[in-house]
PDB file of C-alpha atoms in Angstrom:
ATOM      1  CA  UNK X   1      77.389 107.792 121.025  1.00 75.00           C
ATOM      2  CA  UNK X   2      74.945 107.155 123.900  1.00 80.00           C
ATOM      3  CA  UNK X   3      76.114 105.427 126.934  1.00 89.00           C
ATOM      4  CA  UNK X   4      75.120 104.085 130.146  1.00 93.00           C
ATOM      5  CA  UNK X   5      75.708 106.596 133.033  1.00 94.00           C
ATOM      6  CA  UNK X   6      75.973 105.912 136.600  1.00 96.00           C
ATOM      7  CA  UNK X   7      75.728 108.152 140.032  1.00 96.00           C
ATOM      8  CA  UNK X   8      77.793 108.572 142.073  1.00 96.00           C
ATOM      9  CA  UNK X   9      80.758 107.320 141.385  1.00 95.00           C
ATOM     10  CA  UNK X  10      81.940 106.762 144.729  1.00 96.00           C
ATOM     11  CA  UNK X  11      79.516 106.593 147.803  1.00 97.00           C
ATOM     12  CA  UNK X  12      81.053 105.912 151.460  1.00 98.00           C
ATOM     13  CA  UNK X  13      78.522 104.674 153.988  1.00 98.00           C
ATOM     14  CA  UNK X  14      78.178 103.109 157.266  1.00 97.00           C
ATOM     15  CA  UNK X  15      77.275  99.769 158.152  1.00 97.00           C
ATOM     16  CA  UNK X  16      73.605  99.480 158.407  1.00 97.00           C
ATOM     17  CA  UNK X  17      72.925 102.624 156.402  1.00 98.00           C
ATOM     18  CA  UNK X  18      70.406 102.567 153.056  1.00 98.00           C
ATOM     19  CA  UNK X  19      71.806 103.228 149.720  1.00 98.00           C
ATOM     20  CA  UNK X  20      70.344 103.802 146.229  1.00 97.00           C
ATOM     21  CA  UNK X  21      72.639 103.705 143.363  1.00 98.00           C
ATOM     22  CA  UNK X  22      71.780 105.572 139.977  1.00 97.00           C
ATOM     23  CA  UNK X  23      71.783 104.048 136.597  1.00 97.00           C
ATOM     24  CA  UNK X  24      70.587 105.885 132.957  1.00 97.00           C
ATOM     25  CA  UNK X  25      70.593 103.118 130.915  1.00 96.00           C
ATOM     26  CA  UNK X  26      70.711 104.141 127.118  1.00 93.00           C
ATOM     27  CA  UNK X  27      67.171 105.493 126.235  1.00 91.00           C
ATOM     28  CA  UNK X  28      65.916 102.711 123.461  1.00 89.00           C
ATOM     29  CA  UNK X  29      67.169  99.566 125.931  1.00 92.00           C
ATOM     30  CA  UNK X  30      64.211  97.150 127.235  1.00 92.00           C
ATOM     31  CA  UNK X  31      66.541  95.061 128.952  1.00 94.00           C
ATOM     32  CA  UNK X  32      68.766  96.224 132.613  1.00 96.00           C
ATOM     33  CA  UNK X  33      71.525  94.451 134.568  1.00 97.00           C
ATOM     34  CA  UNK X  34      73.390  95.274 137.868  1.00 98.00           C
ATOM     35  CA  UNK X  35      75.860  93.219 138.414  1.00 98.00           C
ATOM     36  CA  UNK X  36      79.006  93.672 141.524  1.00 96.00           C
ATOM     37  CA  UNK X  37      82.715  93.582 141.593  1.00 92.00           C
ATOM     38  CA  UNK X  38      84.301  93.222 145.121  1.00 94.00           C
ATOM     39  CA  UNK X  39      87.926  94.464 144.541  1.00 89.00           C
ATOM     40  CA  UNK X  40      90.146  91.570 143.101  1.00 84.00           C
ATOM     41  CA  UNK X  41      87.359  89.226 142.255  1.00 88.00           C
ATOM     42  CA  UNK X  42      84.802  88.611 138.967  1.00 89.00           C
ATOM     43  CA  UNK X  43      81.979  90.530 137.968  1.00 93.00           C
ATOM     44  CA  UNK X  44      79.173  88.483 139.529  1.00 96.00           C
ATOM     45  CA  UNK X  45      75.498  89.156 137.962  1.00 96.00           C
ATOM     46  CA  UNK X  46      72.880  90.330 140.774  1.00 97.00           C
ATOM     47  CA  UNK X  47      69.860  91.013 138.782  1.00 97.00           C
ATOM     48  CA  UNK X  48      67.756  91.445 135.456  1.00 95.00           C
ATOM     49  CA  UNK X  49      64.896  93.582 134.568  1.00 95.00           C
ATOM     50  CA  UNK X  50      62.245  93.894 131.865  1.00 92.00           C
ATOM     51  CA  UNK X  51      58.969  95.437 131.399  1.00 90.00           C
ATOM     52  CA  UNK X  52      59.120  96.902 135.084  1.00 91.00           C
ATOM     53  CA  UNK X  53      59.833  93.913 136.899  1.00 93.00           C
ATOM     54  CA  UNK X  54      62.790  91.852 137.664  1.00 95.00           C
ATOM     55  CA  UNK X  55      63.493  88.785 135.447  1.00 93.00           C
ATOM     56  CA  UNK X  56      66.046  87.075 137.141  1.00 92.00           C
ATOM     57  CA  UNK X  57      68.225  87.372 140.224  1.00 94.00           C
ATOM     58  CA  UNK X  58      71.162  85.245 141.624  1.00 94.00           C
ATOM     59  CA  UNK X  59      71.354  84.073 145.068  1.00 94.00           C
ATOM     60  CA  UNK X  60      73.385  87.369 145.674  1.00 94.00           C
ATOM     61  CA  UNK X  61      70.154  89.342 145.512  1.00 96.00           C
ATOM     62  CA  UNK X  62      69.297  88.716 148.611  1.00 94.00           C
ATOM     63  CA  UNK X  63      65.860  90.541 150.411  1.00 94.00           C
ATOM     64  CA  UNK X  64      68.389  93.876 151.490  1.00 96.00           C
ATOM     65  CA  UNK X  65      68.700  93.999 147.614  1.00 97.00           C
ATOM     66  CA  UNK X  66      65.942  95.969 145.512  1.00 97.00           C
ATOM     67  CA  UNK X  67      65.528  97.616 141.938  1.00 97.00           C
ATOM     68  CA  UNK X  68      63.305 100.166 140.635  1.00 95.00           C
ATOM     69  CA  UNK X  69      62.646 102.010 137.464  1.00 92.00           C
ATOM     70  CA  UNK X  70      61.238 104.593 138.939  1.00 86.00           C
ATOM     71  CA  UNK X  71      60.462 107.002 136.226  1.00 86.00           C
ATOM     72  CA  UNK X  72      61.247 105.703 132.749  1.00 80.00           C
ATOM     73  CA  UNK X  73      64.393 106.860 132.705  1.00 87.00           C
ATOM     74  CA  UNK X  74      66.475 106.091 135.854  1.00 94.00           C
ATOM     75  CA  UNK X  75      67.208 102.563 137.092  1.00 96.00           C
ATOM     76  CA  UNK X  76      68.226 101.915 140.929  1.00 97.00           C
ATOM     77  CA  UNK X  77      69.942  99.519 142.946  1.00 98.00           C
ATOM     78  CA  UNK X  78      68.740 100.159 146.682  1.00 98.00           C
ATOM     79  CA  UNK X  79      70.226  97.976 149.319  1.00 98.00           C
ATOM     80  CA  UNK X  80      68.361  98.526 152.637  1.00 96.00           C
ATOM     81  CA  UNK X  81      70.930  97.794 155.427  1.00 95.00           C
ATOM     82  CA  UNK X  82      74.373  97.711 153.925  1.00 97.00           C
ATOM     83  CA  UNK X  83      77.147  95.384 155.415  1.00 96.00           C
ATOM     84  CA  UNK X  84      80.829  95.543 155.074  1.00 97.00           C
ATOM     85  CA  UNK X  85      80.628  93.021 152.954  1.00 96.00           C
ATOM     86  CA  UNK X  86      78.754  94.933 150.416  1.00 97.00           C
ATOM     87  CA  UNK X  87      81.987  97.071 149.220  1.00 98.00           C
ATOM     88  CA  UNK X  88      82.689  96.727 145.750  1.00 97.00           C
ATOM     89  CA  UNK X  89      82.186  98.523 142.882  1.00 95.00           C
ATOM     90  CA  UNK X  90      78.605  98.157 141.518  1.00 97.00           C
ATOM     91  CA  UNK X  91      77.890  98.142 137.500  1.00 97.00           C
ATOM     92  CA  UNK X  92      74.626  98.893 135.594  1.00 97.00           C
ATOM     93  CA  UNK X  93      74.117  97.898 132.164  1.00 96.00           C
ATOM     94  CA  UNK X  94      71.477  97.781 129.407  1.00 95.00           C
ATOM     95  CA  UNK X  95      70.269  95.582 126.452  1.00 93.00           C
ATOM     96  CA  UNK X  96      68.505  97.021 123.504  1.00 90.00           C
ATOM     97  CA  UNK X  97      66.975  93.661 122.795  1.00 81.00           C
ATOM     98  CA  UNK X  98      67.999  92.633 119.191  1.00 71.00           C
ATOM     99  CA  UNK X  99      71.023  91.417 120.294  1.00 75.00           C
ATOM    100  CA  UNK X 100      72.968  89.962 123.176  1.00 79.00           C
ATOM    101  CA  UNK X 101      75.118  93.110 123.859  1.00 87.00           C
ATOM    102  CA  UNK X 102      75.296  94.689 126.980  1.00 91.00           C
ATOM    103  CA  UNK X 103      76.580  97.960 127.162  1.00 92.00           C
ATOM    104  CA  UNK X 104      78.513  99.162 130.543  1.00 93.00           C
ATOM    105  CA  UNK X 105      77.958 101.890 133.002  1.00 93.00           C
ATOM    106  CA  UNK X 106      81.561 103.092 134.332  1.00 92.00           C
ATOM    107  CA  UNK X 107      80.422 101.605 138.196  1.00 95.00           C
ATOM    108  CA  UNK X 108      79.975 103.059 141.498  1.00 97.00           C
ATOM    109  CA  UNK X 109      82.249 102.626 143.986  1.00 96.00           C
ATOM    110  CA  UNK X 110      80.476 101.710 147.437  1.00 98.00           C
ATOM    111  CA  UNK X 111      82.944 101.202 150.194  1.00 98.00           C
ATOM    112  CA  UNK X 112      81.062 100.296 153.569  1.00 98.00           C
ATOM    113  CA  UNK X 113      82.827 101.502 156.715  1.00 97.00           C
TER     114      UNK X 113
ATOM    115  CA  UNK H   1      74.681  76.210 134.285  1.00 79.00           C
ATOM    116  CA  UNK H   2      77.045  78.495 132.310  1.00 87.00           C
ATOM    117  CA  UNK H   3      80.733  78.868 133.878  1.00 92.00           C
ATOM    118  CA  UNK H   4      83.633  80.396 132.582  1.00 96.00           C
ATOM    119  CA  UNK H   5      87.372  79.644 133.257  1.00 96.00           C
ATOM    120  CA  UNK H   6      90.117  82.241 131.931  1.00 96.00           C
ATOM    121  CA  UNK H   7      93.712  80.468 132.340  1.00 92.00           C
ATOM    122  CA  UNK H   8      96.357  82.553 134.276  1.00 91.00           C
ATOM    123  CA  UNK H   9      95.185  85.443 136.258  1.00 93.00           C
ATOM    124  CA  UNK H  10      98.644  87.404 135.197  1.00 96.00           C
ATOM    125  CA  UNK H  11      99.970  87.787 131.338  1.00 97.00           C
ATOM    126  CA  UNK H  12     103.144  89.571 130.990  1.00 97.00           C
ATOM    127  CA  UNK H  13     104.197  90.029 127.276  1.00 97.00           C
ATOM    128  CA  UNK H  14     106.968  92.506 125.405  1.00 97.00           C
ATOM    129  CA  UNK H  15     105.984  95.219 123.653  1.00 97.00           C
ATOM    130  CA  UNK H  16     105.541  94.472 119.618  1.00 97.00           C
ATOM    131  CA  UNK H  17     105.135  90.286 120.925  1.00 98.00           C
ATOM    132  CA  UNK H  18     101.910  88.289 120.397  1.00 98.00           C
ATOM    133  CA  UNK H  19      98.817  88.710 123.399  1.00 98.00           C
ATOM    134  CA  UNK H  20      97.170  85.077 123.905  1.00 98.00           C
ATOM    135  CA  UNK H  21      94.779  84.885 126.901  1.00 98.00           C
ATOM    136  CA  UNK H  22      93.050  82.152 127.446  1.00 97.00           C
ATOM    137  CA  UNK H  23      88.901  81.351 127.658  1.00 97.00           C
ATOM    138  CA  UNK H  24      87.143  78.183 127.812  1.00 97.00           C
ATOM    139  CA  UNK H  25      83.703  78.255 128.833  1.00 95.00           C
ATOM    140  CA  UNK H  26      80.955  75.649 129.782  1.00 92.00           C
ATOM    141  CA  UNK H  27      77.326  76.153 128.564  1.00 87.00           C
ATOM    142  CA  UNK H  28      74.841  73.373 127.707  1.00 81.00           C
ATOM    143  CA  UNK H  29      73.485  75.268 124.890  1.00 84.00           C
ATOM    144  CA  UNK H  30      74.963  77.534 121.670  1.00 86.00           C
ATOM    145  CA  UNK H  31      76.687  79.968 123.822  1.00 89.00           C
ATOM    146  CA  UNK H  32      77.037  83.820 122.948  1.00 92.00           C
ATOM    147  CA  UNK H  33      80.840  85.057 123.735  1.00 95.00           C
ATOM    148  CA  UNK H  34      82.131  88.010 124.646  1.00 96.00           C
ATOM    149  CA  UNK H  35      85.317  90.027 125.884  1.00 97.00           C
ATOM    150  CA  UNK H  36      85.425  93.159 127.703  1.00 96.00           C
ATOM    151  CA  UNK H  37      88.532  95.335 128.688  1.00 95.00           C
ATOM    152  CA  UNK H  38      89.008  96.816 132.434  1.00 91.00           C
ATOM    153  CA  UNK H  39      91.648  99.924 132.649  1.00 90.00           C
ATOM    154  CA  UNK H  40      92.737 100.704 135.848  1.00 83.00           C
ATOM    155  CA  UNK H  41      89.268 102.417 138.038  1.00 76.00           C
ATOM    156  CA  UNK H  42      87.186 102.026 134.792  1.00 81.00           C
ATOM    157  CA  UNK H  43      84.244 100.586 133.651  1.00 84.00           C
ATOM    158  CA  UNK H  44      83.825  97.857 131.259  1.00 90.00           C
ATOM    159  CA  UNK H  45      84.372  98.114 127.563  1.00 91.00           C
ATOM    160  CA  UNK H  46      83.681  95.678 124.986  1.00 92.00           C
ATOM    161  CA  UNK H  47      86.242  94.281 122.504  1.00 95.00           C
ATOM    162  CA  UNK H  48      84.377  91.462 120.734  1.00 95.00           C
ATOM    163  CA  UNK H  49      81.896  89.160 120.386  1.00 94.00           C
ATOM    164  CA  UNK H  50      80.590  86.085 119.070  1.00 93.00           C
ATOM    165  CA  UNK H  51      77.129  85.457 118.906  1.00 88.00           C
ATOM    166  CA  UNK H  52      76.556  83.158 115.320  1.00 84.00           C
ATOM    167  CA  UNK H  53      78.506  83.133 112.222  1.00 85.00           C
ATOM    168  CA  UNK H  54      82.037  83.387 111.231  1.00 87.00           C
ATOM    169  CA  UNK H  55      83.644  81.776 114.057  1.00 89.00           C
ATOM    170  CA  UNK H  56      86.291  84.309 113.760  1.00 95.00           C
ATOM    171  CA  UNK H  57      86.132  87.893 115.322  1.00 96.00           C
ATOM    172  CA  UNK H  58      87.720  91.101 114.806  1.00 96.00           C
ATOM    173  CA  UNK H  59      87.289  93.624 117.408  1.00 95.00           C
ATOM    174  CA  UNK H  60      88.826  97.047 118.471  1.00 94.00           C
ATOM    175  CA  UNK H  61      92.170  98.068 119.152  1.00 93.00           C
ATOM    176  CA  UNK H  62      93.252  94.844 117.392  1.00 96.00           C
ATOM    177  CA  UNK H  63      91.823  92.120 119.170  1.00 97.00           C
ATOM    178  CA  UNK H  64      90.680  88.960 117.640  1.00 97.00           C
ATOM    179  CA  UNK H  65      89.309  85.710 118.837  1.00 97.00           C
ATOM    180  CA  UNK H  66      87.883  82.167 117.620  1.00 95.00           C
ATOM    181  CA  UNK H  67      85.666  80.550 119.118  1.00 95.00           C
ATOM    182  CA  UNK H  68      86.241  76.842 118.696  1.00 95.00           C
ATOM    183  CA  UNK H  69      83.433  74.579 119.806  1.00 92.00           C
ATOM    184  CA  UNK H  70      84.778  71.193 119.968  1.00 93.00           C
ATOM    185  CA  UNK H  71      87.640  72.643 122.369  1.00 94.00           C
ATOM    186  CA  UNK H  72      85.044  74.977 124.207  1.00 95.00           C
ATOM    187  CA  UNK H  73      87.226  77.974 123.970  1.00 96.00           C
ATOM    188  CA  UNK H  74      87.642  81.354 123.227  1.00 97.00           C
ATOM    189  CA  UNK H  75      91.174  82.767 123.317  1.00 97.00           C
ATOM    190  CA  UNK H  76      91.477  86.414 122.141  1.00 98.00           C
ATOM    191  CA  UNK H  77      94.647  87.141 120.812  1.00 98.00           C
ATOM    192  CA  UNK H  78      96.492  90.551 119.015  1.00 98.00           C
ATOM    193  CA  UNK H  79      99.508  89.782 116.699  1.00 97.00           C
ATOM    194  CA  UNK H  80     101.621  92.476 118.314  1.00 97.00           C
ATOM    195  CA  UNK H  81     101.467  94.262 122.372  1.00 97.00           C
ATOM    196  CA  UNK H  82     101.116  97.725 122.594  1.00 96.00           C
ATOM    197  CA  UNK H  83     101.891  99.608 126.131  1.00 96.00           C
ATOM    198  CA  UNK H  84      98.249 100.692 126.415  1.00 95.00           C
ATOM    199  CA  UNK H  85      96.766  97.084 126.142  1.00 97.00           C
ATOM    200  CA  UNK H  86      98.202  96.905 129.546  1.00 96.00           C
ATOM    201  CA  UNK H  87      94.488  96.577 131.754  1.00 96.00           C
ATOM    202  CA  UNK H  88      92.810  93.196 132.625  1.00 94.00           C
ATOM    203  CA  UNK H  89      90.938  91.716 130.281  1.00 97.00           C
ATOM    204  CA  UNK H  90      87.392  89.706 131.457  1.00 96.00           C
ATOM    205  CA  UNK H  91      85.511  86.701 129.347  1.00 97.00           C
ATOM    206  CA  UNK H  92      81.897  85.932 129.491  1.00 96.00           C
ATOM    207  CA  UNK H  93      79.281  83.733 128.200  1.00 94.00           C
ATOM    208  CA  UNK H  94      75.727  84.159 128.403  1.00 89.00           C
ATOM    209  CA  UNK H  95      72.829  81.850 126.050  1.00 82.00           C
ATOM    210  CA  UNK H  96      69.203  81.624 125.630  1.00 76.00           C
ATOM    211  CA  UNK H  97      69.629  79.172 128.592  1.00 69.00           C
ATOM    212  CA  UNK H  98      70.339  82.012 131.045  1.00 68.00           C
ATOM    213  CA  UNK H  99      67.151  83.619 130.916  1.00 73.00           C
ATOM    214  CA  UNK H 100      67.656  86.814 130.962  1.00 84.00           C
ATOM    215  CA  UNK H 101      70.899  86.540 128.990  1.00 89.00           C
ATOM    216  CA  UNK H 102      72.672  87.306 131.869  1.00 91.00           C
ATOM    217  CA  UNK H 103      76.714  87.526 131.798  1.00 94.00           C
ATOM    218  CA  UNK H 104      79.026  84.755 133.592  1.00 94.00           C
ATOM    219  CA  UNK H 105      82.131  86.389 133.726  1.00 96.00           C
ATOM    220  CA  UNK H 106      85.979  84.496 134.368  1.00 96.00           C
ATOM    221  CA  UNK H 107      88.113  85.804 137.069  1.00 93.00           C
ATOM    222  CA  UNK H 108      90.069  88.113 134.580  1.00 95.00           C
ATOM    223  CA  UNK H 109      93.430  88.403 133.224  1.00 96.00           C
ATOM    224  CA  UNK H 110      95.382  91.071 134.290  1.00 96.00           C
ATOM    225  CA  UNK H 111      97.764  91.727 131.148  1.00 97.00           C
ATOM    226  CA  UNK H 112     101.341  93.648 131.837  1.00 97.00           C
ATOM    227  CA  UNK H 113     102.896  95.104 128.712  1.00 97.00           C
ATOM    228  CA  UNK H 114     107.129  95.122 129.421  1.00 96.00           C
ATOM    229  CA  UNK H 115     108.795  97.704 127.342  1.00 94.00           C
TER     230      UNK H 115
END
């Protein structure tokens, strides 16, 4: 059964450092998500994308915050400058289209030190 | 605005006795339902939906839920606890009103399973 894959599944970084997290959505999808978990709270939405640009974006998604489908296949979360307050664990998902069902990555873990 | 409030952020049932946790959600047009299954350090997994139809849903491992409009809710229930439903368990709503069809997630509901 396909599924949506994510690298790596843990990242450590340091306060101000860049980070790009990896996301395979499932190959027939149109439609990607990242969305964010800091520990012990709800998965908040960050971001939609369609046809190579983003569709929507919550106030989360702030200018440190970009996406890129870079080559048809992968989907990446960048954030430019990470802050401590950017450790959670970070989810990808994809939407064929035909319906409203949005199929899960397992996350990556990003704890900033 | 779409918002999403799941009753009780703990659940602790017996083994073999009913699961009821507890979704209402807000949405100011037909909203699409859904909930998804944490295990501990795990991704998300889906266990049902609602989108249009039968207002009654079957999903896996036993799950149902109904989603009632005139009480706004969506409760997901299973007849009888098994030691591995033990995880937290997330609601969301999303509609044509969220764009994108973006997810609004509750805070969760971590379910314990007592032997």
């Amino acid at each position: 059964e396909p599924e949506v894959t994510q690298t790596p599944s843990h990242q450590v970084t340091q306060m101000g450092q860049e980070v790009i997290l990896r996301c395979v959505p499932i190959s027939n999808h149109l439609y990607f998500y990242w969305y964010r978990q800091i520990l012990g709270q709800k998965v908040e939405f960050l971001v939609s994308f369609y046809n190579n640009e983003i569709s929507e974006k919550s106030e989360i998604f702030d200018d440190q915050f970009s996406v890129e489908r870079p080559d048809g296949s992968n989907f990446t979360l960048k954030i430019r400058s990470t802050k401590l307050e950017d450790s959670a664990m970070y989810f990808c998902a994809s939407r064929r289209g035909l319906d409203n069902e949005q199929y899960f990555g397992p996350g990556t873990r990003l704890t900033v030190t | 605005a779409q918002s999403v409030t799941q009753l009780g952020s703990h659940v602790s049932v017996s083994e073999g006795a009913l699961v009821l946790l507890r979704c209402n959600y807000s949405s100011s047009v037909p909203p699409y339902l859904f909930w998804y299954v944490q295990y501990p350090n795990q991704g998300l997994q889906l266990l049902l939906k609602y989108t249009t139809g039968a207002t009654l849903v079957k999903g896996i491992n036993g799950f149902e839920a109904e989603f009632k409009k005139s009480e706004t809710s969506f409760h997901l229930t299973k007849p009888s606890a098994h030691m591995s439903d033990a995880a937290e368990y997330f609601c969301a709503v999303t509609s044509s009103g969220a764009g994108s069809y973006q997810l609004t997630f509750g805070k969760g509901t971590k379910l314990s399973v007592i032997p």
